[in-house]
XYZ file of C-alpha atoms in Angstrom:
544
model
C 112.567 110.752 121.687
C 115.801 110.601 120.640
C 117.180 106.883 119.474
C 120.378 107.639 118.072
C 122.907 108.116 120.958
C 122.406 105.283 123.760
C 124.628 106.949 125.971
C 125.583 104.762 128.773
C 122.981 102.349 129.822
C 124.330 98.536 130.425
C 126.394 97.300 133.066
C 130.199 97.115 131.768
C 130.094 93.264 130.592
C 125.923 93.310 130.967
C 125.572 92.581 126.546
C 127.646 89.319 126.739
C 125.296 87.688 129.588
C 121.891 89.216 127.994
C 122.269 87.883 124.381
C 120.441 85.083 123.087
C 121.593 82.247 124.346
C 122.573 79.790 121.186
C 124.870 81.357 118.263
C 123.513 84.555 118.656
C 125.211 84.666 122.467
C 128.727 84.648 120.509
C 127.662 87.995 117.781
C 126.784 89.643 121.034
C 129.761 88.859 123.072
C 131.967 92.201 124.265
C 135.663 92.875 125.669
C 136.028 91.841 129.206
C 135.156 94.256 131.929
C 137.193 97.601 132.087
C 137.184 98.655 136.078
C 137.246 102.020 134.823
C 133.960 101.828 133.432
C 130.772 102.936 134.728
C 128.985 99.503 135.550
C 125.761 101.305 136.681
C 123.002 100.853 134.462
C 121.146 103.429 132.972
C 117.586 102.693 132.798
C 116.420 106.043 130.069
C 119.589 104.596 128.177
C 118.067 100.853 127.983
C 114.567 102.143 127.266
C 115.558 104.076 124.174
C 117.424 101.024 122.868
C 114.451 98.861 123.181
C 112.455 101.432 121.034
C 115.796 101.562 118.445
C 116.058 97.769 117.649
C 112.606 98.449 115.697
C 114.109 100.685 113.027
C 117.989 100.969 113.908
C 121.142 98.561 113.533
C 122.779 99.222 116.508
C 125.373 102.055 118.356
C 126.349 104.514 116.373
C 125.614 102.857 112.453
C 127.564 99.309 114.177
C 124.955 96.008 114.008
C 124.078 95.085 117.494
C 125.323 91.572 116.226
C 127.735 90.170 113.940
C 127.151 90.816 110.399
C 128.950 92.122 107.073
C 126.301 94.935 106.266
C 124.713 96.347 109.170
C 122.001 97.605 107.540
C 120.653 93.753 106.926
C 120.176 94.064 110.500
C 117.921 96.025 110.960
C 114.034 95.206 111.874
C 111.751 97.274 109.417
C 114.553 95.608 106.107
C 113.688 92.244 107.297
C 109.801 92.521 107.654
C 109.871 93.781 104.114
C 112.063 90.835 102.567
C 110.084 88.378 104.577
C 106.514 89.983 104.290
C 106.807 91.466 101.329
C 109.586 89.354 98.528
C 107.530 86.308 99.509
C 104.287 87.458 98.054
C 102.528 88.847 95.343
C 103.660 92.636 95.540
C 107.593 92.969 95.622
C 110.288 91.236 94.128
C 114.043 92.241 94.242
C 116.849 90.972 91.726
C 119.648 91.090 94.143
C 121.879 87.928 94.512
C 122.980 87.760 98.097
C 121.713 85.693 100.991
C 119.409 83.803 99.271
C 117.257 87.386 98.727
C 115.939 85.950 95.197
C 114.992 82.279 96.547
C 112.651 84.299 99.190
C 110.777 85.924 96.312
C 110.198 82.447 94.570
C 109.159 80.734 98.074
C 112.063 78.693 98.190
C 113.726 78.757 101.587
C 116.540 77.166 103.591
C 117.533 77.005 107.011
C 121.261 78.118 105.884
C 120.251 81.127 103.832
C 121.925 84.129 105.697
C 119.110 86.969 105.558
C 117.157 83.975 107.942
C 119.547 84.691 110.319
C 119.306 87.907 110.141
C 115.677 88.216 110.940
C 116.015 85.833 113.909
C 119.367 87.491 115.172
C 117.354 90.849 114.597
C 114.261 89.534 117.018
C 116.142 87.508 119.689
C 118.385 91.174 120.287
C 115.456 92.978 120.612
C 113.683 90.793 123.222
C 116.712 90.148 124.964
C 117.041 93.758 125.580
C 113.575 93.819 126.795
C 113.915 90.885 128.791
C 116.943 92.898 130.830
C 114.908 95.876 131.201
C 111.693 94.010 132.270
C 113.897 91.997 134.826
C 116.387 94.387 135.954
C 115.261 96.356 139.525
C 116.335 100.014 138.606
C 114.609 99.601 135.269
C 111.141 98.498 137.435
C 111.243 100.757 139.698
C 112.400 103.674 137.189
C 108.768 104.685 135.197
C 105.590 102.389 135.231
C 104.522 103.975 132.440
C 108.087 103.148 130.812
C 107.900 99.588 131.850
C 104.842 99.320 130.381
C 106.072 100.200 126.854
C 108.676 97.861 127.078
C 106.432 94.869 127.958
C 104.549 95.985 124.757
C 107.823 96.479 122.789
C 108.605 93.072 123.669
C 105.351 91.615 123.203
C 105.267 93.072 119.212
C 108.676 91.072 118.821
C 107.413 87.753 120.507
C 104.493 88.326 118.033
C 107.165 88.491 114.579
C 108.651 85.633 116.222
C 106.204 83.516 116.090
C 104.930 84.751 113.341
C 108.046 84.057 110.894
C 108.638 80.770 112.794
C 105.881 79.222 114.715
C 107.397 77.275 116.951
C 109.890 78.993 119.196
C 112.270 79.009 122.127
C 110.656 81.095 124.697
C 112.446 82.965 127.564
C 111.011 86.124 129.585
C 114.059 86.599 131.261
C 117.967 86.809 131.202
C 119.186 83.260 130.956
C 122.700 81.209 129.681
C 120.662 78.262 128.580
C 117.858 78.042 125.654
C 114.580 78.557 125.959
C 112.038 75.912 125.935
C 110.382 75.749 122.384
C 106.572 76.849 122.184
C 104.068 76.978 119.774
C 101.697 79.651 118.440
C 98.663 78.199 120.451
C 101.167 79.491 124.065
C 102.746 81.906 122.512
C 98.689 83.426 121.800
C 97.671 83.604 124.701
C 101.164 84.863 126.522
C 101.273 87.707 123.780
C 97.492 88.431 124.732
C 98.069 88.631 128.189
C 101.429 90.795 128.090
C 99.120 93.433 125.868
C 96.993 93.321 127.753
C 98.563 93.945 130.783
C 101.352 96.516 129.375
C 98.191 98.514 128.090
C 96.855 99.590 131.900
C 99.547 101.718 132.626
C 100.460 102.971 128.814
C 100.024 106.462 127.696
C 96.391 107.468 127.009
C 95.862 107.422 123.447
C 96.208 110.540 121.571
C 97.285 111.559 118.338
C 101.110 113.551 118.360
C 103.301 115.273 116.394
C 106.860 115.169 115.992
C 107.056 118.518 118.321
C 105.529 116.312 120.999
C 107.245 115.257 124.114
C 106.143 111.867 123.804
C 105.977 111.239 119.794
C 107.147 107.722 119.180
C 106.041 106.411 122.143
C 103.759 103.404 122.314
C 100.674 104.041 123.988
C 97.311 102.393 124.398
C 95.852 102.317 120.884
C 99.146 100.778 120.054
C 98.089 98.230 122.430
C 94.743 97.993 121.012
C 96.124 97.761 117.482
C 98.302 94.725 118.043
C 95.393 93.147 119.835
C 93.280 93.397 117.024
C 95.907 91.887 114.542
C 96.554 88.991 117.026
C 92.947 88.217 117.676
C 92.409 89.097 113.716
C 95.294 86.003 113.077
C 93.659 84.120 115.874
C 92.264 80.888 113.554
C 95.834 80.980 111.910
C 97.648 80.689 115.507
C 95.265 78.359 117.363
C 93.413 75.690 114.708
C 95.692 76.493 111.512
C 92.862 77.795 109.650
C 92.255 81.332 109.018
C 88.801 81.115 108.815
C 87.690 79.006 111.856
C 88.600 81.660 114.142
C 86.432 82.368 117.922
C 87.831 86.137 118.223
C 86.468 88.098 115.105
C 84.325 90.109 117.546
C 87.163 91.143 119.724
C 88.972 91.791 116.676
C 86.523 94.218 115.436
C 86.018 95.576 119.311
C 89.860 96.811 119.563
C 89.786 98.150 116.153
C 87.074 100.488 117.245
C 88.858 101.234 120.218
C 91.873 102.681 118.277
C 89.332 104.402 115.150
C 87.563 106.466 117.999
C 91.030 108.036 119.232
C 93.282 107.914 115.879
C 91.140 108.399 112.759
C 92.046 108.855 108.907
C 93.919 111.493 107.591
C 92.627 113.132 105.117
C 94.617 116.366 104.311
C 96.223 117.904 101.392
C 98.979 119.943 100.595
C 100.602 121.616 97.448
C 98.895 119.169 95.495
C 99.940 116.139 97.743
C 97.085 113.734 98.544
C 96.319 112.525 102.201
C 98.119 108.978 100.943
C 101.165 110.825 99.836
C 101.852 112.330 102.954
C 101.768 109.466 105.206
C 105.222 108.778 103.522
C 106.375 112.154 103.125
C 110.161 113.938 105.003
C 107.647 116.446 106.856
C 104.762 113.205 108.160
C 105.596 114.199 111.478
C 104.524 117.591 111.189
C 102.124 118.180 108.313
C 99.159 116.452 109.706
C 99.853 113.086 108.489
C 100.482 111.570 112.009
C 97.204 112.057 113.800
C 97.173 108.527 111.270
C 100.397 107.295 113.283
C 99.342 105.310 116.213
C 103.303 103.983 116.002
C 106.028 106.207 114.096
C 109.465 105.178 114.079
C 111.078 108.531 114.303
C 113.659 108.836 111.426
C 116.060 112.475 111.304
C 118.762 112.756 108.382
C 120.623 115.071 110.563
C 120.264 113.289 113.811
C 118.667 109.822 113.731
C 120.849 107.956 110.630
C 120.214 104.267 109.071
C 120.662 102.192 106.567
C 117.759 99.693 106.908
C 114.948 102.012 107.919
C 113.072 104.428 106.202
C 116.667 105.321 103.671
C 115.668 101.275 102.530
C 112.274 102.037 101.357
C 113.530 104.953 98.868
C 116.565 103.869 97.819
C 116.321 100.090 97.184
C 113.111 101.553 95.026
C 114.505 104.332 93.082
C 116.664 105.253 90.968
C 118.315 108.677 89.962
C 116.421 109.425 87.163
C 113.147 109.030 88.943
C 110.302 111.569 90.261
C 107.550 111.639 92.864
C 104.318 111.985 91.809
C 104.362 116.560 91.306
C 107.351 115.705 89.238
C 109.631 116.363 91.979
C 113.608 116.240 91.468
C 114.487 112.446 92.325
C 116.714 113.972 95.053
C 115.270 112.218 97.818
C 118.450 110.307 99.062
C 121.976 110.363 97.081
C 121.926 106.439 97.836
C 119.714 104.844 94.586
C 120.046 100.694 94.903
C 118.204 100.542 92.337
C 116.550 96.854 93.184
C 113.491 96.455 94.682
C 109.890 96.392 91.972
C 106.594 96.080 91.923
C 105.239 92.333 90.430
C 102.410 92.723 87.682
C 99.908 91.301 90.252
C 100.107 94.138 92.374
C 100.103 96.785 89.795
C 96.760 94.958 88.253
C 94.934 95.102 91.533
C 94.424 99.298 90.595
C 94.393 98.874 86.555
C 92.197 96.968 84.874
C 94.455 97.343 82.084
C 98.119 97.157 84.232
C 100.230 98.186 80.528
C 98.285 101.633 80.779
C 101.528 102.514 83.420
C 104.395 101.112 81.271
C 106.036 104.560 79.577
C 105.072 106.698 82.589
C 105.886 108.484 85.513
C 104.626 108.679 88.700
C 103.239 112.108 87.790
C 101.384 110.784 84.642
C 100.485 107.607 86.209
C 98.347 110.055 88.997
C 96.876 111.708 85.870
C 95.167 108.411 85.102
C 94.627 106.517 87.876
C 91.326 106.506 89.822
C 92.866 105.671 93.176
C 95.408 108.156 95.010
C 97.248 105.218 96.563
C 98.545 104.011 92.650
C 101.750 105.645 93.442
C 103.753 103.661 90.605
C 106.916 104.610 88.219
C 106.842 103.132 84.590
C 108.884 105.248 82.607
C 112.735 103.756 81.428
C 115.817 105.671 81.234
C 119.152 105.738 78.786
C 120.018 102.382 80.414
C 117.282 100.404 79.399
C 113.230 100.526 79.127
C 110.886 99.455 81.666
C 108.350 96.608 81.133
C 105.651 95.288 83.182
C 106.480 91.673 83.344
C 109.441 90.677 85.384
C 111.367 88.612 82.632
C 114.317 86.678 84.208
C 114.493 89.180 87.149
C 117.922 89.831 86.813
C 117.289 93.696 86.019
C 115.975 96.754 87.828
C 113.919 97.951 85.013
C 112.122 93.991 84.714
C 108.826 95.555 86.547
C 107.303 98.915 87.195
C 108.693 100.252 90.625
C 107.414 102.852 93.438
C 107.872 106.154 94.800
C 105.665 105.670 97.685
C 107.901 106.686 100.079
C 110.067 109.626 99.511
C 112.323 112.036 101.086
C 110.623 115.753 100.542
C 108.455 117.375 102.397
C 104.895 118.495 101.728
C 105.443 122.309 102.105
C 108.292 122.210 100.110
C 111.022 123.246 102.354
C 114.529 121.861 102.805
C 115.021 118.497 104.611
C 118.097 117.924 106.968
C 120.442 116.060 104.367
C 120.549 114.858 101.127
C 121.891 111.611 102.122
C 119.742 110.602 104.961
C 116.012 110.880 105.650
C 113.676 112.011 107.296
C 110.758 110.526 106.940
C 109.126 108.644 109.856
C 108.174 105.227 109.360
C 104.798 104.391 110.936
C 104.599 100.699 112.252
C 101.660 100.993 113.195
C 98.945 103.657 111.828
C 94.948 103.294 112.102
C 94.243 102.474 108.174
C 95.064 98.945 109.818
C 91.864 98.620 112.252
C 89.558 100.152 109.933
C 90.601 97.318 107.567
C 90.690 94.806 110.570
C 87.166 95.979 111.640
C 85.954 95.523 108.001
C 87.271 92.186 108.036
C 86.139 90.912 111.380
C 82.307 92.168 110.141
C 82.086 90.140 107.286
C 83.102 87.387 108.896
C 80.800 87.702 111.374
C 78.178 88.292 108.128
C 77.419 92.157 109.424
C 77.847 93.415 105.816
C 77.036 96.969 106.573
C 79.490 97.850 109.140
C 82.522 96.244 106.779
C 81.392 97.988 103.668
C 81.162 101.393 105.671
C 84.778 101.020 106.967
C 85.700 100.114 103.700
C 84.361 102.985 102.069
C 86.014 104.845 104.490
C 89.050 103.761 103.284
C 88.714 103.971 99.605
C 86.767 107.389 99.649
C 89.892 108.672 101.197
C 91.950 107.681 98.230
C 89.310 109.645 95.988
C 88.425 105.548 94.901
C 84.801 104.403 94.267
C 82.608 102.785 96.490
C 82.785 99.358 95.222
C 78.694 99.012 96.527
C 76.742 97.757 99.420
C 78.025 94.103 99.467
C 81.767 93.087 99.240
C 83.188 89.629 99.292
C 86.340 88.354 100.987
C 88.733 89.013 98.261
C 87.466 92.223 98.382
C 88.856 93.001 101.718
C 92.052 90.863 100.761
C 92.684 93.312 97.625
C 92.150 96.519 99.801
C 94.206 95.664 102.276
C 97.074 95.134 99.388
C 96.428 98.513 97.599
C 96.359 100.093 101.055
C 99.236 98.928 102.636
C 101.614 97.328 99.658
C 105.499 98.031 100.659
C 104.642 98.210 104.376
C 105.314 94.609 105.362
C 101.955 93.204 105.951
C 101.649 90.726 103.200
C 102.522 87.076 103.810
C 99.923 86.889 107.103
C 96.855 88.322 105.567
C 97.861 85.739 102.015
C 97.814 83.142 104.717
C 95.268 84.499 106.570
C 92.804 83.752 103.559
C 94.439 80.877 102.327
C 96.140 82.154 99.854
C 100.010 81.600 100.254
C 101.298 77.949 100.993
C 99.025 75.022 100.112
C 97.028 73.059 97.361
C 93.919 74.861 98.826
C 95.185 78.076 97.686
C 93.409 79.609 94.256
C 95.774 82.297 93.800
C 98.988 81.521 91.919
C 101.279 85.373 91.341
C 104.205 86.180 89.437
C 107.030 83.677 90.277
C 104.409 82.127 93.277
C 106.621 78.624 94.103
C 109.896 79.649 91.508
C 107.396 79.334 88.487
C 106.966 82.434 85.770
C 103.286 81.436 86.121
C 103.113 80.683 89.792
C 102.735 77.615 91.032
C 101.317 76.340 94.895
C 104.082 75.378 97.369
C 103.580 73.253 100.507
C 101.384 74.439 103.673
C 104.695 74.130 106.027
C 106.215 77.338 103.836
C 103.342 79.254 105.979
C 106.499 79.271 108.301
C 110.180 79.700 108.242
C 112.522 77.059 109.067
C 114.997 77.884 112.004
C 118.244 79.000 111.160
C 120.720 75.857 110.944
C 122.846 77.852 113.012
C 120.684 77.890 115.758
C 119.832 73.921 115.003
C 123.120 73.190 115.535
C 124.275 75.290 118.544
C 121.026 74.568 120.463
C 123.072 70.421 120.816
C 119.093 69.124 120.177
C 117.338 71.506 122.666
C 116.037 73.064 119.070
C 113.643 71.378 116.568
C 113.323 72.207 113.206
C 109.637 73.721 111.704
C 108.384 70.953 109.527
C 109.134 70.388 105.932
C 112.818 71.745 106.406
């Protein structure tokens, strides 16, 4: 699949009536009709573009809405600030809209990367909405349509995820939505999986040579379903633990370990880990793991907020990948996003051991494959493990995780852009999900085996035949860190907003030491703008 080039696909005039239908509806507003244009719509056209709002801005590098830096618009940038900045693993010294106040939990309906995440979300399902309701688009592919139900359903679920309670539409309309909460909003999401899933692709492991890599099929159906029934307590009784649908949690997980299990390859001296994040993932092996890549080409498929984010708001230019590699992943080195001491301590007993190294030598002593840190300092200043005032990139030890060279150590496509794929969704999720869901339901054996599973890929000790809670919580950190999954499982366990939480991180509530904020910070506020241009059809989250 090829996201980059939309080619023609709306009706001449069709974006102004199909945008979200407060402030957004003015970002999305275009020229008046041209009779010389092409009104018919193109339905392969529209389908791409619902797969491109999850990792691109827009057409051709513009933001499909208003916005000074259209790489702030894009999806996979604003699950990491919002998933990630808010909790115990990342934290980023940049100044502008309000990007430090997210990593000290302190949040306002005005800041501008709010809207940006809600502008980002309300383009994507409105896009979905017009395919999904449009008669050439239904009649055009039932396998298609399917995808875009489920495309549309993962966006409903960030939605209310991120906000709780939210204006709801499932079709093209010029007035707002009527506002729903999580408890509707469960069970509609269910139902849409589990409907789009019937007529999905059968699941099946591709590579990038594959007609149909990057397309959504069943397990990625069976994935989400897992998650949602996973979050279940969260959604319907506010409590992560009192939740009736750990079993079909752990049922759907299976489903998708039977069809897309672990990889567990090597190459020149790359681990299996490594090359999940690796230019060449598509084709080295890595993606029998990918049960939802986000296909990323520097020559073809170009971006500033997808995969290009994860390497260059993490690296610098005098930085290496764990063989000691030439930093030359990406000319582009932002130089802003770190690690916080409470993530690097979850795979060092003794977290100073990294301070003074680099990725390379941090491999040499680290007992867990996934440790992929960078501690070393430069001529512009030394790096420490504590964060300081956080107005520095070398406050923190930082990541080379993702990178932009391949495994068999050929050329990529440009030096500039990447071309890694980014996978949304990959099965180290429902093994963790299914480990989960059976201690809950107190069947210790079956969680510690997927566990193991896990960490005996890493090359990481068994940590024995019974595991606790925070057990799974801590894997499920060293596992996915970076890959904006955070801020629900913290909540999840009761750990993020709330005087029941024990946990208190680096900077947790704005406080060196970390402090607990209030239970409504679970959520985001609405945007103001929205507030205000919804003329009191909008109510604002609680505690905002």
């Amino acid at each position: 699949m090829q996201f980059n080039k939309l080619y023609t696909y709306l009706a001449a005039g069709l974006i102004a009536m199909s945008s979200v239908t407060t402030s957004c509806m003015k970002d999305l507003e275009r020229d008046p009709i041209d009779p010389n244009i092409d009104t018919k719509l193109d339905p392969a056209g529209l389908y791409r573009k619902c797969y491109a709002g999850l990792i691109m801005e827009g057409n051709d590098g513009s933001a499909d809405f208003t916005i000074d830096d259209a790489g702030k618009s894009t999806l996979l940038r604003n699950l990491f600030n919002f998933n990630e900045l808010s909790t115990d693993e990342a934290i980023c010294w940049w100044s502008d809209g309000g990007i430090v106040e997210l990593g000290y939990n302190q949040y306002s309906p005005g800041d501008a990367t709010l809207r940006f995440l809600y502008y980002r979300l309300w383009s994507n399902i409105t896009y979905c909405n017009e395919y999904l309701n449009n008669e050439i688009c239904i009649n055009y592919d039932a396998t298609k349509l399917a995808e875009i139900r489920f495309v549309r359903a993962y966006n409903y679920y960030l939605l209310a995820d991120f906000f709780g309670n939210i204006p709801f539409l499932d079709h093209i309309s010029t007035t707002p939505g009527e506002q729903k909460d999580r408890k509707f909003m469960f069970q509609w999401i269910e139902n849409e999986l589990l409907t789009a899933e019937k007529d999905m692709l059968e699941a099946q492991p591709k590579t990038d040579s594959d007609a149909n890599y990057g397309r959504a099929d069943k397990a990625a159906a069976w994935l989400m379903l897992s998650r949602l029934y996973l979050n279940a307590g969260v959604w319907i009784n506010e409590d992560g633990a009192n939740n009736p649908y750990w079993e079909q949690a752990a049922t759907y997980a299976q489903k998708v370990i039977e069809k897309y299990p672990l990889f567990k390859g090597s190459n020149n001296g790359y681990t299996a880990y490594d090359m999940l994040f690796m230019a060449d993932n598509g084709n080295s092996g890595a993606s029998q793991e990918a049960v939802l890549p986000l296909l990323q080409d520097g020559k073809v498929t170009k971006g500033w907020g997808g995969s290009k984010f994860f390497v260059a708001a993490m690296w610098n230019s005098t930085m290496f990948n764990v063989q000691g590699k030439s930093a030359g992943t990406t000319s582009n080195n932002w130089s802003g996003i770190r690690c916080r001491p409470d993530l690097i301590k979850k795979f060092f007993g003794d977290p100073t051991i990294v301070v003074g190294k680099s990725s390379e030598e941090i491999r040499a002593v680290s007992t867990d494959d996934r440790a992929i840190f960078w501690g070393m300092g430069d001529d512009k200043g030394e790096r420490t493990l504590e964060l300081g005032d956080n107005s520095s990139f070398y406050q923190g030890i930082t990541t080379t995780k993702w990178s932009n060279q391949r495994s068999d150590g050929k050329d990529t496509h440009d030096s500039d852009d990447l071309d890694t794929d980014f996978f949304l969704l990959r099965s180290a999720e429902a093994y963790l999900n299914y480990a989960e869901a059976k201690l809950r339901l107190n069947q210790m054996s079956e969680a510690v085996a997927k566990l193991d599973e896990i960490r005996s890929r890493a090359h990481a000790r068994s940590l024995g035949s019974s595991i606790t809670l925070n057990d799974i919580l801590d894997e499920r950190s060293r596992e996915f860190y970076f890959e904006g999954l955070r801020r629900p499982d913290l909540i999840r366990f009761g750990q993020y907003g709330g005087a029941q939480a024990t946990y208190k991180w680096t900077y947790k509530g704005g406080a060196y030491n970390g402090v607990n904020f209030k239970k409504e910070f679970d959520i985001f506020p609405i945007p103001q703008s929205e507030i205000d241009a919804a003329n009191g059809a909008l109510k604002q989250n609680p505690g905002y």
